[in-house]
Amino acid sequence: MAVGRPGSAHDPAPSPPTDPMGASAPGAGPGELLRQLHAARRERRTAAEREHALRQAVDVRRHYLEELARADRPSGGDGTESVRTQRELADLHVELTRVWEEHARAADRCAALERWIAEAGWVERPGPAGTPSLLEPAGEEAGRRASTGADAFHAPRRPERTDRTPPAAAVHGAAPAQAPDPAPAAVPTPPGAAAPAPSPAAGAPSSPGALPVPAAPSPPDAAPTGRGGRGGRGRTRPSRPRGARFHGGFEEDEVEGPALDAPFGLVLDGHPGDAAGQAPDSVPLTAEPVAVAPTPRGARFHGSAGGTGGAGSADGTGRGGGAARRTVAAESLPGWERARQFAGGLAELRAQGRSEAVHALLWETAGWPAEHVPALVVALERNGRPDDVTTLLWEAASRGAEQIATIVVGLHRVAPAGHADSLHYLLAQTASRPPRELAAVLAALGVGGVEAGELLRVAVGTRNAEEIAGLVEHLVEEGREEELNALLTAAVRAEDQERYRDIATALRRRGLPEEPGAGRRRGLWGR
């Protein structure tokens, strides 16, 4: 059987290393912080697009290896073609790991800047229709200052989306009114990492792993945060959706009032106030949120070991168990002794220069029991082989939903001990699966658990709005919309307001939410 070798002409060229973390200090002014935040978001998007291209190149090589294995005689007759392709695949994995680290650093940078802006007492708001977004002071003077423009720092104006990569001049040194604002991330952004810190009155979730608590109603003289209306006092009109996809499809009045009701009870900071300029009560969540203990923040979920949701077993091995979940020592993981010996054998083979044998053994781990994979990840990381871990997790992400859920739960238990990178990498790979398969993984994890919440946040940041709507549709078909509510709320909080609008529009196009009173289900809009 003839097998056509994939060409490398379309493989992404290696990208130069970047350092998205070295830009600023908390002492910078709010205008400078906002400009640096936009630059960090551009870095994050560029790394995400690069990561997506590398994943496609790896998929091509993997498919080619499978064809070689099925062929009667490999190309060349002696297996050299297979070895060559495995080496190319290993190089791509190394580059993919480096780009993913850049992506995570950029996400950390975004989170830090958003936190500094919030700590300085400023809130990012959309400007009036046709104008850039701006920073407004939080508190009782916000409404008055927003109407007069006092103390407002404008963000760069957003151009039409004709090019996903902004010009270099727009990132470094362009005037705020001319530099393009980055489009919201629709390809992988670990959203739990880039979650903006809401204003003090907004009831921010304590950590990426925590489900949000509904915000308390704002006093009448507070900054407007409710749904849109006309004639509001001390506020600006909502910004009109911009970009090629909205051309000719929206009138300004269409984005006001009930048309901006939050899907699944979403309540985000920065939406226009009601007709009286006051913030109405938060739309109630259909699933009762549970506050959890604070855990360290960050793009790679360091320390997010707590959780809520489904029933966990008494020993902490069940999925979605909050109180039962705890960090465990690697030596107590199932299959640890086997994993330790396997990692030691790989190290000996590498010392002998037998990289082909190493790759062959790594591919064989696809047949290991799912509960043994976390132990193998830890053992390989202790031997200093992150590229081997990448290969292992790439294979793990192609397993069935139940097996992936088992691996995610195991890695989640050891993540605070320095293995959070591996957990997030597996979540990113899993989030790239088709919506129906991703819905099956979420169901296997137990929708409502902390692991499912982290996976959904990654999915919201890496998939486009239509794919997220497809995922929601599959979960609703399975009767899980009430549990999904709190998770989707937390996930969309991690994205900016245009991203929120995109997802809400995609849900409407698919007929979501349902109207109130449809059988046993409550209206998914929370009305």
PDB file of N, CA and C in Angstrom, residues 86 354-364:
ATOM      1  N   GLN A  86       8.930   9.921  13.262  1.00  0.00           N
ATOM      2  CA  GLN A  86       8.884  10.017  14.718  1.00  0.00           C
ATOM      3  C   GLN A  86       9.801  11.121  15.228  1.00  0.00           C
ATOM      4  N   ARG A 354      19.497   5.682  22.105  1.00  0.00           N
ATOM      5  CA  ARG A 354      18.479   4.873  21.411  1.00  0.00           C
ATOM      6  C   ARG A 354      17.134   5.597  21.445  1.00  0.00           C
ATOM      7  N   SER A 355      17.066   6.747  20.791  1.00  0.00           N
ATOM      8  CA  SER A 355      15.841   7.552  20.826  1.00  0.00           C
ATOM      9  C   SER A 355      14.689   6.861  20.114  1.00  0.00           C
ATOM     10  N   GLU A 356      14.994   6.043  19.082  1.00  0.00           N
ATOM     11  CA  GLU A 356      13.915   5.342  18.381  1.00  0.00           C
ATOM     12  C   GLU A 356      13.191   4.383  19.320  1.00  0.00           C
ATOM     13  N   ALA A 357      13.956   3.678  20.144  1.00  0.00           N
ATOM     14  CA  ALA A 357      13.334   2.760  21.101  1.00  0.00           C
ATOM     15  C   ALA A 357      12.513   3.522  22.135  1.00  0.00           C
ATOM     16  N   VAL A 358      12.987   4.716  22.517  1.00  0.00           N
ATOM     17  CA  VAL A 358      12.240   5.533  23.474  1.00  0.00           C
ATOM     18  C   VAL A 358      10.876   5.897  22.910  1.00  0.00           C
ATOM     19  N   HIS A 359      10.851   6.354  21.648  1.00  0.00           N
ATOM     20  CA  HIS A 359       9.576   6.737  21.039  1.00  0.00           C
ATOM     21  C   HIS A 359       8.648   5.537  20.906  1.00  0.00           C
ATOM     22  N   ALA A 360       9.201   4.395  20.562  1.00  0.00           N
ATOM     23  CA  ALA A 360       8.363   3.203  20.431  1.00  0.00           C
ATOM     24  C   ALA A 360       7.713   2.845  21.765  1.00  0.00           C
ATOM     25  N   LEU A 361       8.484   2.941  22.847  1.00  0.00           N
ATOM     26  CA  LEU A 361       7.922   2.636  24.164  1.00  0.00           C
ATOM     27  C   LEU A 361       6.865   3.653  24.577  1.00  0.00           C
ATOM     28  N   LEU A 362       7.101   4.925  24.236  1.00  0.00           N
ATOM     29  CA  LEU A 362       6.114   5.949  24.588  1.00  0.00           C
ATOM     30  C   LEU A 362       4.789   5.706  23.881  1.00  0.00           C
ATOM     31  N   TRP A 363       4.843   5.293  22.611  1.00  0.00           N
ATOM     32  CA  TRP A 363       3.591   5.024  21.906  1.00  0.00           C
ATOM     33  C   TRP A 363       2.852   3.857  22.551  1.00  0.00           C
ATOM     34  N   GLU A 364       3.605   2.902  23.136  1.00  0.00           N
ATOM     35  CA  GLU A 364       2.966   1.744  23.758  1.00  0.00           C
ATOM     36  C   GLU A 364       2.201   2.115  25.034  1.00  0.00           C
TER      37      GLU A 364
END
